[in-house]
GROMACS .gro file of C-alpha atoms in nm:
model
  450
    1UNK     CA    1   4.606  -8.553   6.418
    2UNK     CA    2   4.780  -8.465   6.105
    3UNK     CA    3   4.899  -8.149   6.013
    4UNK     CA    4   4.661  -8.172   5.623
    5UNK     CA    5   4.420  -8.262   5.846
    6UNK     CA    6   4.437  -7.953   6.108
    7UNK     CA    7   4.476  -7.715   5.808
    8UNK     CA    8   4.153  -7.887   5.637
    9UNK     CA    9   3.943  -7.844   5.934
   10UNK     CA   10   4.021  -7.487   5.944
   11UNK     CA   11   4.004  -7.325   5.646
   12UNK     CA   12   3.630  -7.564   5.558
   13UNK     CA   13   3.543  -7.369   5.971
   14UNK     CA   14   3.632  -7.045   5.789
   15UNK     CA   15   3.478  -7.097   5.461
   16UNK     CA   16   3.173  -7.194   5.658
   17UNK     CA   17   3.162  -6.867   5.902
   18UNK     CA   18   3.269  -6.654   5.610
   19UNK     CA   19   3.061  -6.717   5.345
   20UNK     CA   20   2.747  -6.682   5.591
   21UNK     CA   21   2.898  -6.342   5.725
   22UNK     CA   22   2.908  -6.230   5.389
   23UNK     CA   23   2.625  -6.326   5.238
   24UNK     CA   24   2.448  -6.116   5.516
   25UNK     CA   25   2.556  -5.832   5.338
   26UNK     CA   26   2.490  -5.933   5.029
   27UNK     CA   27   2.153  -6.052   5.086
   28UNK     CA   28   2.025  -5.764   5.235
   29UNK     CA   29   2.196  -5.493   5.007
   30UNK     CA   30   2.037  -5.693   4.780
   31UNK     CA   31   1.700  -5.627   4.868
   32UNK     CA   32   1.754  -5.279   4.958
   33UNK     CA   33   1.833  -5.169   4.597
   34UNK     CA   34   2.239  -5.164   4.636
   35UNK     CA   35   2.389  -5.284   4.336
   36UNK     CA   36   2.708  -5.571   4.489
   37UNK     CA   37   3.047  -5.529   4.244
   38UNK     CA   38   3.200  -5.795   4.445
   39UNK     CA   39   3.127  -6.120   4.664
   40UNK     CA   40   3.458  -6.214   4.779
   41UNK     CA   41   3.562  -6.475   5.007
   42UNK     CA   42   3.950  -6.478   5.059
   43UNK     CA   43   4.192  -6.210   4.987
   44UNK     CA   44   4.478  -6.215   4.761
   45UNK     CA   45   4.491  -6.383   4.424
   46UNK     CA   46   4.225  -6.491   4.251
   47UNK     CA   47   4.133  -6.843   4.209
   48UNK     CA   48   3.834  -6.877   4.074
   49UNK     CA   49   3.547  -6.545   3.966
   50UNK     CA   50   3.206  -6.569   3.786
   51UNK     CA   51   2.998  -6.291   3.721
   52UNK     CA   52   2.589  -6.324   3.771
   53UNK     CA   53   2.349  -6.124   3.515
   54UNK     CA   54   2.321  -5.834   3.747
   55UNK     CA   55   2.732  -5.764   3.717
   56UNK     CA   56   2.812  -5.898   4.045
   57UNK     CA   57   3.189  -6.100   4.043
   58UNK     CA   58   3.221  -6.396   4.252
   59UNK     CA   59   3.519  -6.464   4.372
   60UNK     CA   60   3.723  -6.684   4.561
   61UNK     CA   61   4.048  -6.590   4.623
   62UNK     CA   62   4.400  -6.775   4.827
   63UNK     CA   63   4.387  -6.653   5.171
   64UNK     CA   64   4.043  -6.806   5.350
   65UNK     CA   65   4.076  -6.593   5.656
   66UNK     CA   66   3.765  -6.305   5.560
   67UNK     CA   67   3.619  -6.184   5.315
   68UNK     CA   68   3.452  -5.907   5.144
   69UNK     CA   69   3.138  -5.746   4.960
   70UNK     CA   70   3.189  -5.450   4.764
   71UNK     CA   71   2.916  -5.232   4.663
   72UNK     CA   72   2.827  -4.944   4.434
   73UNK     CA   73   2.968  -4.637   4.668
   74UNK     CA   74   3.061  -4.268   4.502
   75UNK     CA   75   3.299  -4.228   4.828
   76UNK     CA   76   3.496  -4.489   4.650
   77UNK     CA   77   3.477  -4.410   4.246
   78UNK     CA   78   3.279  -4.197   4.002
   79UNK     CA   79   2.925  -4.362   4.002
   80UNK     CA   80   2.701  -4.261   3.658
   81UNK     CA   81   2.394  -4.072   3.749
   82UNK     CA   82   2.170  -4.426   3.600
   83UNK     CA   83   2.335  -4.569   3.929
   84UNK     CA   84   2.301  -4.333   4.150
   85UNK     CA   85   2.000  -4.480   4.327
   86UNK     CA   86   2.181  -4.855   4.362
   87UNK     CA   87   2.466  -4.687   4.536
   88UNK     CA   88   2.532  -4.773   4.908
   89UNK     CA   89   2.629  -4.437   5.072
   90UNK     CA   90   2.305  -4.285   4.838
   91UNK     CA   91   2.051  -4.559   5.083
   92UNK     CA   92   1.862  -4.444   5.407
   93UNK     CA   93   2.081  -4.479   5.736
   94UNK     CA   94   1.819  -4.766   5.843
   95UNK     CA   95   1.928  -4.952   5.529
   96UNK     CA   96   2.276  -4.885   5.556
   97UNK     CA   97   2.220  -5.044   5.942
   98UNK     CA   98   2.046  -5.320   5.814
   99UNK     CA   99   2.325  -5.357   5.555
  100UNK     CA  100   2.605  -5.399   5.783
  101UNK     CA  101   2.426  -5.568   6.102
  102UNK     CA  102   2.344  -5.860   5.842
  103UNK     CA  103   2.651  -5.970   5.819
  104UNK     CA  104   2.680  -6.067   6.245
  105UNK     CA  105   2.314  -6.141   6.253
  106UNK     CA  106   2.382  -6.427   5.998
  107UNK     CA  107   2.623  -6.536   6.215
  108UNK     CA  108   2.385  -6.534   6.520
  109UNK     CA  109   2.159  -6.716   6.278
  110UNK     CA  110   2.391  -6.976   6.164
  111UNK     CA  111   2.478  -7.105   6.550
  112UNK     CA  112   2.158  -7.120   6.645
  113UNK     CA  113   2.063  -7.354   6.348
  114UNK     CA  114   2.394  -7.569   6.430
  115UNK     CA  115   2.321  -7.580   6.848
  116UNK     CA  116   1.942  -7.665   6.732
  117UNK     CA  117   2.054  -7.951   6.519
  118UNK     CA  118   2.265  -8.094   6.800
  119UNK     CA  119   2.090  -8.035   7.098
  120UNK     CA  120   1.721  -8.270   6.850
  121UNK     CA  121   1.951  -8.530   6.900
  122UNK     CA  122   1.953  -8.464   7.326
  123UNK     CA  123   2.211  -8.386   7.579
  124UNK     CA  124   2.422  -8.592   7.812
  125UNK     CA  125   2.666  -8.524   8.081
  126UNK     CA  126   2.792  -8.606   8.426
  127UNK     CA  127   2.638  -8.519   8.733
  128UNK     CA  128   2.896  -8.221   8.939
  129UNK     CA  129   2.953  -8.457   9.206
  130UNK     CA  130   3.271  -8.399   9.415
  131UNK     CA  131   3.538  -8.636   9.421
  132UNK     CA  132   3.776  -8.483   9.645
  133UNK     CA  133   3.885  -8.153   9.779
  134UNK     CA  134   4.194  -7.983   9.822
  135UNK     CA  135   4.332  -7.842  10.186
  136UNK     CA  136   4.362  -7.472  10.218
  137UNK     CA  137   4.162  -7.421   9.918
  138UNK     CA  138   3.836  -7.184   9.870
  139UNK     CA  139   3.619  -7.508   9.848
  140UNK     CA  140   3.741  -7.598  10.149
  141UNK     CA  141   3.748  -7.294  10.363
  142UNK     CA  142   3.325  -7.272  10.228
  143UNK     CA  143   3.279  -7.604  10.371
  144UNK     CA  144   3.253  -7.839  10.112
  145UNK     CA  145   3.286  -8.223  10.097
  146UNK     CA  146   3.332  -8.501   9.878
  147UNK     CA  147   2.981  -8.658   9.811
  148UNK     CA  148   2.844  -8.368   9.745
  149UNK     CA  149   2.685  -8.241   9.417
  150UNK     CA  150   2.731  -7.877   9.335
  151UNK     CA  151   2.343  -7.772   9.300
  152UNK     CA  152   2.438  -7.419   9.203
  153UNK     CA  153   2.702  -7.127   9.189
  154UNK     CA  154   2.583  -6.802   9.280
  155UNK     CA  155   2.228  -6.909   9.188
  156UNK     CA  156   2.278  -7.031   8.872
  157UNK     CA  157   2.206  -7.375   8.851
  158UNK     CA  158   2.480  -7.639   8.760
  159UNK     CA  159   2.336  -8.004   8.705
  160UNK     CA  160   2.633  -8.105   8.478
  161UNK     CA  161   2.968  -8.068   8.425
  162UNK     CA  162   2.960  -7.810   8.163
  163UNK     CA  163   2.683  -7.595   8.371
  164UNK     CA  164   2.926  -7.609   8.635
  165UNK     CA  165   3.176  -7.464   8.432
  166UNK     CA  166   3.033  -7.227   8.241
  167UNK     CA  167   2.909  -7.052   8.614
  168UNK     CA  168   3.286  -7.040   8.715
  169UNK     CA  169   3.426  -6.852   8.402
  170UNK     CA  170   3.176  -6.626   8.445
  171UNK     CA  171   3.391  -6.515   8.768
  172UNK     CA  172   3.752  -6.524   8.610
  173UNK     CA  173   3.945  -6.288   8.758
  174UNK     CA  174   3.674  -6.118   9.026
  175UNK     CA  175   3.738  -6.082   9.390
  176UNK     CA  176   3.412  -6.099   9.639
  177UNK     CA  177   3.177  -6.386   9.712
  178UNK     CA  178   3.122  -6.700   9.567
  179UNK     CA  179   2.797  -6.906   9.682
  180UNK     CA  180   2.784  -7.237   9.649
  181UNK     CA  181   2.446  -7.447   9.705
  182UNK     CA  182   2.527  -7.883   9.757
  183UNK     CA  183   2.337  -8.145   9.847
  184UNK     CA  184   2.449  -8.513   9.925
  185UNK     CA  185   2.323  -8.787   9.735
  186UNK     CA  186   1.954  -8.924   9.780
  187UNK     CA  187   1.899  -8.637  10.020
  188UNK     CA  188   1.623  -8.396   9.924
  189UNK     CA  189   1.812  -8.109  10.155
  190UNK     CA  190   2.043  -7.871  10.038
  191UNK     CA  191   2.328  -7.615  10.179
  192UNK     CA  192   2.441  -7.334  10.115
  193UNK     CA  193   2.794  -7.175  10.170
  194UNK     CA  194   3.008  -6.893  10.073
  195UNK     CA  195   3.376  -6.886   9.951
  196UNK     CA  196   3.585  -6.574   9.873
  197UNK     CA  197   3.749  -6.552   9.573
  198UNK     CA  198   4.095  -6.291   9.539
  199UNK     CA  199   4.189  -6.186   9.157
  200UNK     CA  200   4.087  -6.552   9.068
  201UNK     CA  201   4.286  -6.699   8.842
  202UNK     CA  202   4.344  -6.356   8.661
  203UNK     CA  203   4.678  -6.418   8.578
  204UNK     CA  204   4.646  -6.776   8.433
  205UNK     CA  205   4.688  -6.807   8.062
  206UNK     CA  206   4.502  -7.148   8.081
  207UNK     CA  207   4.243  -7.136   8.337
  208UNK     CA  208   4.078  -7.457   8.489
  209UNK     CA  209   3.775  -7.312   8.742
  210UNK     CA  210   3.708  -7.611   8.894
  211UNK     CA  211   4.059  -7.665   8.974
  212UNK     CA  212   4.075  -7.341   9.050
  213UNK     CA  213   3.858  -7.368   9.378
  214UNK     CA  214   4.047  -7.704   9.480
  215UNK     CA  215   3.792  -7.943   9.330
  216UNK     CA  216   3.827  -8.260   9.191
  217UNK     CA  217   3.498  -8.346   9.050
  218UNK     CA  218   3.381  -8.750   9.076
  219UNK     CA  219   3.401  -8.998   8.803
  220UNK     CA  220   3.368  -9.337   8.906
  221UNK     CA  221   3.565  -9.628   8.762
  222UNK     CA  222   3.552  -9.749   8.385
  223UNK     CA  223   3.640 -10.034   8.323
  224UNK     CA  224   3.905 -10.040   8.050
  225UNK     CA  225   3.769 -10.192   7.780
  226UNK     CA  226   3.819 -10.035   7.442
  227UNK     CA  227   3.525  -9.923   7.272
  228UNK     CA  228   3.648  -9.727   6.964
  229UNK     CA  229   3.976  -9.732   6.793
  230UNK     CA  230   4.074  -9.426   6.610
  231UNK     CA  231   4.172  -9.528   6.189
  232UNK     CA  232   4.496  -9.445   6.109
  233UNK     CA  233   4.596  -9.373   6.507
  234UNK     CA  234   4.888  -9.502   6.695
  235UNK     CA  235   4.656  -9.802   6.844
  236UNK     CA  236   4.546  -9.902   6.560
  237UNK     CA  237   4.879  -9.923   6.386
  238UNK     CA  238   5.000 -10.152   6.735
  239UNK     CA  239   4.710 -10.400   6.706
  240UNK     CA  240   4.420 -10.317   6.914
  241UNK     CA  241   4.091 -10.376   6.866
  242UNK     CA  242   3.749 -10.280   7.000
  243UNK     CA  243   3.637 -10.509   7.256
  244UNK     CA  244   4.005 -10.542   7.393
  245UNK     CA  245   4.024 -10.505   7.768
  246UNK     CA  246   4.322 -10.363   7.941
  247UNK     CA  247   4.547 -10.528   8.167
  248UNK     CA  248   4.875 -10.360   8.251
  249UNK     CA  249   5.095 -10.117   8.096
  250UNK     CA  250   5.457 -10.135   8.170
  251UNK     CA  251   5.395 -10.369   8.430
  252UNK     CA  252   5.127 -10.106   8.638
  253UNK     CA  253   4.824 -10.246   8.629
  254UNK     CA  254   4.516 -10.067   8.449
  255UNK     CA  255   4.184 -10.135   8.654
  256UNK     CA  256   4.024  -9.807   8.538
  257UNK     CA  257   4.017  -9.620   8.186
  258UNK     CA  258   4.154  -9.254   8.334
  259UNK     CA  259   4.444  -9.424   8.473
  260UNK     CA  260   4.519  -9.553   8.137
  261UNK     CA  261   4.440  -9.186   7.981
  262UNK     CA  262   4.668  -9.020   8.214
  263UNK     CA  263   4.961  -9.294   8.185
  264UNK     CA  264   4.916  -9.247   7.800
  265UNK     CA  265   4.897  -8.879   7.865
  266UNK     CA  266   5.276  -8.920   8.078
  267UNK     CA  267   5.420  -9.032   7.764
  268UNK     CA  268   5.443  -8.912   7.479
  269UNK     CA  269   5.706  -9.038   7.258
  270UNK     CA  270   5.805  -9.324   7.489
  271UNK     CA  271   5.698  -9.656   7.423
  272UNK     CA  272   5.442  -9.828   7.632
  273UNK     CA  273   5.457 -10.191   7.658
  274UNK     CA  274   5.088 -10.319   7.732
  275UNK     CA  275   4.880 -10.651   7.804
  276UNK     CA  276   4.531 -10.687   7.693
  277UNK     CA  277   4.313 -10.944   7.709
  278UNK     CA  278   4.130 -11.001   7.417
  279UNK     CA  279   3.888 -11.390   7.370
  280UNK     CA  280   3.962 -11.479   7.711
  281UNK     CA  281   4.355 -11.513   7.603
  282UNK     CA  282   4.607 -11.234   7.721
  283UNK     CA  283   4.822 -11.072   7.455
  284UNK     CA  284   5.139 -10.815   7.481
  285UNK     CA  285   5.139 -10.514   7.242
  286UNK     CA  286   5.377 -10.221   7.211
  287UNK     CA  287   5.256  -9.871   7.117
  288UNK     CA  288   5.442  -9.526   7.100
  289UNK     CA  289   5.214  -9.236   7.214
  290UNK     CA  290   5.251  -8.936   6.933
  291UNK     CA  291   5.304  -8.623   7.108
  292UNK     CA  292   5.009  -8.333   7.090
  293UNK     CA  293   5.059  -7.997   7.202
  294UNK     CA  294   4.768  -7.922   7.469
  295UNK     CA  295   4.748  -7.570   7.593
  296UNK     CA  296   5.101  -7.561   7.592
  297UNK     CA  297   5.164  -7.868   7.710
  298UNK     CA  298   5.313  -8.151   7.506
  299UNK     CA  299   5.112  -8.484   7.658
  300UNK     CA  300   5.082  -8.849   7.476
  301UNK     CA  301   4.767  -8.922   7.245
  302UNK     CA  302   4.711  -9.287   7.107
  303UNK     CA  303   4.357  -9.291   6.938
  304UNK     CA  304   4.143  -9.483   7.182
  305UNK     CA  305   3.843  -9.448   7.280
  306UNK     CA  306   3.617  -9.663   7.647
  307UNK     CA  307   3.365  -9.877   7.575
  308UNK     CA  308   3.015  -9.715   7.588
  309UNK     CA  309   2.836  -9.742   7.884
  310UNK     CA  310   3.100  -9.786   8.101
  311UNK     CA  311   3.010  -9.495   8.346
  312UNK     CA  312   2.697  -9.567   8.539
  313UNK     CA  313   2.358  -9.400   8.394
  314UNK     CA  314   2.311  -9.267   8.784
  315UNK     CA  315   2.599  -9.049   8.726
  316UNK     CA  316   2.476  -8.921   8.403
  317UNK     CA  317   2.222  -8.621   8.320
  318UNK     CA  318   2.068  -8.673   8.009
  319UNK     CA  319   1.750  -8.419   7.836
  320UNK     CA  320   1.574  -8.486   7.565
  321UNK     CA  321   1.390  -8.198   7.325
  322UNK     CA  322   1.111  -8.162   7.096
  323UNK     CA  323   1.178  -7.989   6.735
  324UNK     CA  324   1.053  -7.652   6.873
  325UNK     CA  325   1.177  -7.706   7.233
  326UNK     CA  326   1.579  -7.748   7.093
  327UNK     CA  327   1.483  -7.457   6.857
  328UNK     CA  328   1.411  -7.234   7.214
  329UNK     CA  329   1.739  -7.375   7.379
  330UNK     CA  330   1.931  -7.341   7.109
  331UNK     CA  331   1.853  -6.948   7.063
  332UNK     CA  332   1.889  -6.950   7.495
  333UNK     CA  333   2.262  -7.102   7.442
  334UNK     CA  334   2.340  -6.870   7.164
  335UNK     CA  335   2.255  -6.561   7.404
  336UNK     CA  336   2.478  -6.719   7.690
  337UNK     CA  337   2.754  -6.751   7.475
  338UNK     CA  338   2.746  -6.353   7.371
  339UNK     CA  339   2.670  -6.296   7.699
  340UNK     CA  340   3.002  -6.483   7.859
  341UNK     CA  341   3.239  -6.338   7.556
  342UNK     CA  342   3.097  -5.960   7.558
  343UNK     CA  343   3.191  -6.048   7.987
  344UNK     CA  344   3.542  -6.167   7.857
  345UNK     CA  345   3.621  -5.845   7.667
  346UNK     CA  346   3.501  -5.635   7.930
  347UNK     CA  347   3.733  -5.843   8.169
  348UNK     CA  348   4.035  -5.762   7.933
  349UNK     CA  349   3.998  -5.427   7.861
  350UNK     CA  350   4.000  -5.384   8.279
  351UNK     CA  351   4.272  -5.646   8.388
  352UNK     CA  352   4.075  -5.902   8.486
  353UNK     CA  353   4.192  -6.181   8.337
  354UNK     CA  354   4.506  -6.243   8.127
  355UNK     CA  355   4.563  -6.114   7.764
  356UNK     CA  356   4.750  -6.457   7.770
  357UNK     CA  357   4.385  -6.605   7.686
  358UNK     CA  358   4.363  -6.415   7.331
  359UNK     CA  359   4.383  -6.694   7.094
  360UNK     CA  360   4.489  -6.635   6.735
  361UNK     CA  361   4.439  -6.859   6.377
  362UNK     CA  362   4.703  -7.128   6.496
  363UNK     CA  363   4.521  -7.224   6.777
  364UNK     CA  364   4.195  -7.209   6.626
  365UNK     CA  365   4.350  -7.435   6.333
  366UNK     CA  366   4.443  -7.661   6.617
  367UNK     CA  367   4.129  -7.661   6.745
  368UNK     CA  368   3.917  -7.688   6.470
  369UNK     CA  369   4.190  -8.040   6.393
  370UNK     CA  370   4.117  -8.165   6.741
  371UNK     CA  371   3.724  -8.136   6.713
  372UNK     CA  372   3.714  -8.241   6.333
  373UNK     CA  373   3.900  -8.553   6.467
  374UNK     CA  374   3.653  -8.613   6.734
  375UNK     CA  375   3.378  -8.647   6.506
  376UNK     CA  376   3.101  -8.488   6.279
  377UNK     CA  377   2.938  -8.334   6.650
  378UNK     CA  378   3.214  -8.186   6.799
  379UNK     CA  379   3.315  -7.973   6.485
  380UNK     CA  380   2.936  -7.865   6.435
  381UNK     CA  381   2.970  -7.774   6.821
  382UNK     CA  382   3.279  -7.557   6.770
  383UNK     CA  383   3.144  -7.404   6.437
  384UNK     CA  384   2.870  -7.300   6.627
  385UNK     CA  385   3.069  -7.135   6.880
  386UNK     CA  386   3.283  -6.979   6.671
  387UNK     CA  387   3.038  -6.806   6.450
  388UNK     CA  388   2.936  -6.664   6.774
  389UNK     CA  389   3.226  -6.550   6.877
  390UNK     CA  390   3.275  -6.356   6.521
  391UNK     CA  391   2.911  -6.229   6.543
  392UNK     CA  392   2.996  -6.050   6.856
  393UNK     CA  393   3.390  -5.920   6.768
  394UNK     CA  394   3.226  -5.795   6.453
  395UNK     CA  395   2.956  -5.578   6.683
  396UNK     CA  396   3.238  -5.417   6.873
  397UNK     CA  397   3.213  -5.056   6.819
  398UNK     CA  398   3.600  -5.052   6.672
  399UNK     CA  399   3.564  -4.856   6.308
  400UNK     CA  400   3.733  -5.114   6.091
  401UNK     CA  401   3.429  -5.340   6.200
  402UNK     CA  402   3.056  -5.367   6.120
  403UNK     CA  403   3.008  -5.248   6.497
  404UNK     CA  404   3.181  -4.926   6.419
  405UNK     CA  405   3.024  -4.859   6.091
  406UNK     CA  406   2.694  -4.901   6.303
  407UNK     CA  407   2.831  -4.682   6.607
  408UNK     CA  408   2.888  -4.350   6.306
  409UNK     CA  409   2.520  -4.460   6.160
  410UNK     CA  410   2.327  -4.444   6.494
  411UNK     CA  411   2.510  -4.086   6.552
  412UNK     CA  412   2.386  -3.993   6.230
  413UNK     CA  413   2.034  -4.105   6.334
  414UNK     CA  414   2.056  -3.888   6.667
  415UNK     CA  415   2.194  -3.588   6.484
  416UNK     CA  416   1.999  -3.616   6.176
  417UNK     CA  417   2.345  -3.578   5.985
  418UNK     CA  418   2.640  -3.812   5.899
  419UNK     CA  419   2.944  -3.834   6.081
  420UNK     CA  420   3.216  -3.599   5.920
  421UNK     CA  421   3.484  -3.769   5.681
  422UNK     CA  422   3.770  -3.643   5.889
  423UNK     CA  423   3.626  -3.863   6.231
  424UNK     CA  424   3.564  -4.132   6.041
  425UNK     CA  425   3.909  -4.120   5.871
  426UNK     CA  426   4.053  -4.055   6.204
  427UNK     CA  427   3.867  -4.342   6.410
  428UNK     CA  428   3.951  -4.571   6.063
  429UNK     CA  429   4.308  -4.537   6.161
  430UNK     CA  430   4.288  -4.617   6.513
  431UNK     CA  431   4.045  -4.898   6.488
  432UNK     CA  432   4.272  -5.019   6.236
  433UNK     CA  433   4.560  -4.985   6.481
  434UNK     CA  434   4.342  -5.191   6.775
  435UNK     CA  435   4.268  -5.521   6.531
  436UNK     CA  436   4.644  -5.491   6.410
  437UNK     CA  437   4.787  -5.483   6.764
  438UNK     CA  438   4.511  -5.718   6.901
  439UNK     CA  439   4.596  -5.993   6.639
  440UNK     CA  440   4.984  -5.974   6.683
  441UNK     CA  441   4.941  -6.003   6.989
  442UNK     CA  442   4.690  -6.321   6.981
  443UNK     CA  443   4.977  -6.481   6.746
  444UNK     CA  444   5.229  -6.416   6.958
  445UNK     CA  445   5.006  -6.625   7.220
  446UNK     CA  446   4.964  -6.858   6.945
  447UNK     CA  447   5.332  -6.944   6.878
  448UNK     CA  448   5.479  -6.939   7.270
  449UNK     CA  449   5.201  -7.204   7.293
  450UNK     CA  450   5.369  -7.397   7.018
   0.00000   0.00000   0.00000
């Protein structure tokens, strides 16, 4: 992945999240009267403005990370007594709510039209099926086996890898019960069991839950056959093509794809001397894994990719949805997702889990490379996710955000009276003080992952 590449993916993510955030304001001040000065996305230097007939400036300006609408406001500057009636602070407090609250609720909007999208063209994933399971470990001391398939975690039902995950984060950093409900395959009976969980993982700045409870989760053997091989990658440059079938690498030999993933992953840097077989004849290549940082790990990456179809269809959960029926679950997984991050900030703010997990704009550059690279799905996926995750931070009741500006309004609505210049000055300056601290600190993160 290339650095043009990683920088590309982010700031089109940003422009993307942005420009919806902001045209939630805009929109809706709009069509409650306000007259807009400004629809800016970027701060800093100008490089491109256009002004509409009704004296709004466009602009986009050199640093993509937020934006801006500025509106007619006599807080702000002398407003003529023609404009009076288009200024914001002279609007209703329900308009002034439904002014600010646009902005997040675009961006609520936004991921449910992007998790609709991809979930009309159907779900697959692997069956929670354990492969193995550690001695001494919580999994073990609640009884579990390999064989089994995790049905559910504390009721919540898990029939694929990512369900199965999702249930565990939800219980970063508790301590109490776990319960787990299994069943072996082709059996129609299931058990249940209980494992206790102690500050879980709470002071891990890269959690893995599954590891966590000393699983290793079944995947059967693919055969290593390459399926896909990335343009411009390290393969590509050594040779290989799709259909090529592994034989050895440095004289180990490969009879199953994740070996060859994790040997690959082993090396970055070094090179790997392989043997394929490719039209029944065996050939020798050479290839030199580029190194990738990985959650703070440096591991090999070559640009490969198994041939489809290699993992059994028994081992696979796959759903299907109508237009309206993806619509439903798409608006169900955008709830989840606030759900699990307003969890996350409560779990923060108490100790619960480690401020090591606050990621900052290097690592969602990174990111936004990584899924960009894996393809046109995985980027829509993390856009999605994203715009979430700014929906919600934006409805924090911290002043400098929409969530505080809402916070003073509903006040005003229960007193029948704004809230006084002076506390809104004051809570301005330590909101202000909160985002400042809270992103210095997510950079730092950011650069001791580096």
């Amino acid at each position: 992945m290339s650095l043009i590449q990683t920088i590309i993916s982010f700031v089109v993510a940003l422009l993307i999240l942005v420009s919806i955030h902001e045209f939630g304001h805009f929109y809706v001040a709009r069509r409650c009267g306000v007259k807009v000065l400004r629809f800016s996305i970027g701060f800093g230097k100008v490089l491109w403005s256009w002004r509409d007939k009704q004296g709004t400036e466009y602009v986009l300006a050199a640093l993509p990370l937020g934006g801006y609408v500025k509106m007619l406001d006599e807080r702000e500057a002398p407003v003529s007594v023609e404009e009076r009636s288009m200024a914001f602070n002279n609007k209703s407090v329900w308009q002034r709510i439904a002014i600010v609250a646009a902005g997040p609720g675009a961006n609520f909007l936004l991921a449910i039209l992007l998790f609709w999208v991809l979930l009309l063209q159907g779900q697959r994933d692997l069956i929670p099926q354990i492969g193995a399971v550690e001695r001494g470990s919580i999994a073990e001391q609640a009884g579990l086996e390999a064989g089994q398939e995790i049905i559910a975690i504390d009721n919540i039902s898990t029939p694929t890898w990512q369900a199965l995950n999702k249930a565990l984060l939800n219980r970063l950093g508790e301590t109490g019960s776990i319960r787990f409900k299994v069943a072996y395959p082709d059996s129609h009976f299931t058990y249940e069991s209980e494992g206790r969980l102690v500050d879980w993982l709470r002071d891990s700045a890269d959690p893995d839950p599954v590891a966590g409870l000393g699983i290793t989760l079944y995947l059967p053997k693919i055969t290593p056959i390459v399926g896909e091989v990335v343009a411009g990658g390290v393969a590509e440059a050594a040779g290989f093509l799709p259909g090529d079938k592994l034989i050895s690498a440095d004289d180990i030999v490969i009879d199953d794809w994740q070996l060859w993933v994790d040997y690959v992953r082993r090396h970055p840097g070094k090179t790997i001397s392989v043997v394929i077989e490719r039209d029944a004849r065996e050939l020798a290549l050479q290839l030199t894994p580029e190194s990738i940082n990985e959650s703070g790990a440096v591991v090999g990456r070559v640009g490969l990719g198994a041939q489809a179809g290699s993992i059994p269809e028994s081992m696979i959960r796959s759903y299907e949805y109508s237009v309206f029926g993806a619509f439903v679950a798409g608006v169900n997984k955008t709830w989840e997702t606030s759900g699990f991050v307003l969890l996350s900030v409560k779990k923060l703010i108490l100790g619960e889990i480690s401020t090591k997990n606050l990621s900052g704009p290097i690592t969602i550059a990174k990111v936004a490379g990584s899924s960009a690279e894996s393809g046109l799905r995985s980027f829509i996926g993390f856009v999605a996710l994203l715009s979430v995750f700014l929906a919600v931070f934006n409805l924090l009741p911290i002043p400098v955000l929409d969530g505080g500006h809402l916070f003073y309004y509903f006040i005003e609505v229960i007193k029948g009276k704004p809230v006084s210049d002076r506390v809104q000055m004051l809570g301005y300056q330590v909101g202000l003080f909160l985002v400042i601290s809270l992103s210095v600190l997510a950079l730092y993160n950011d650069i001791m992952r580096l």
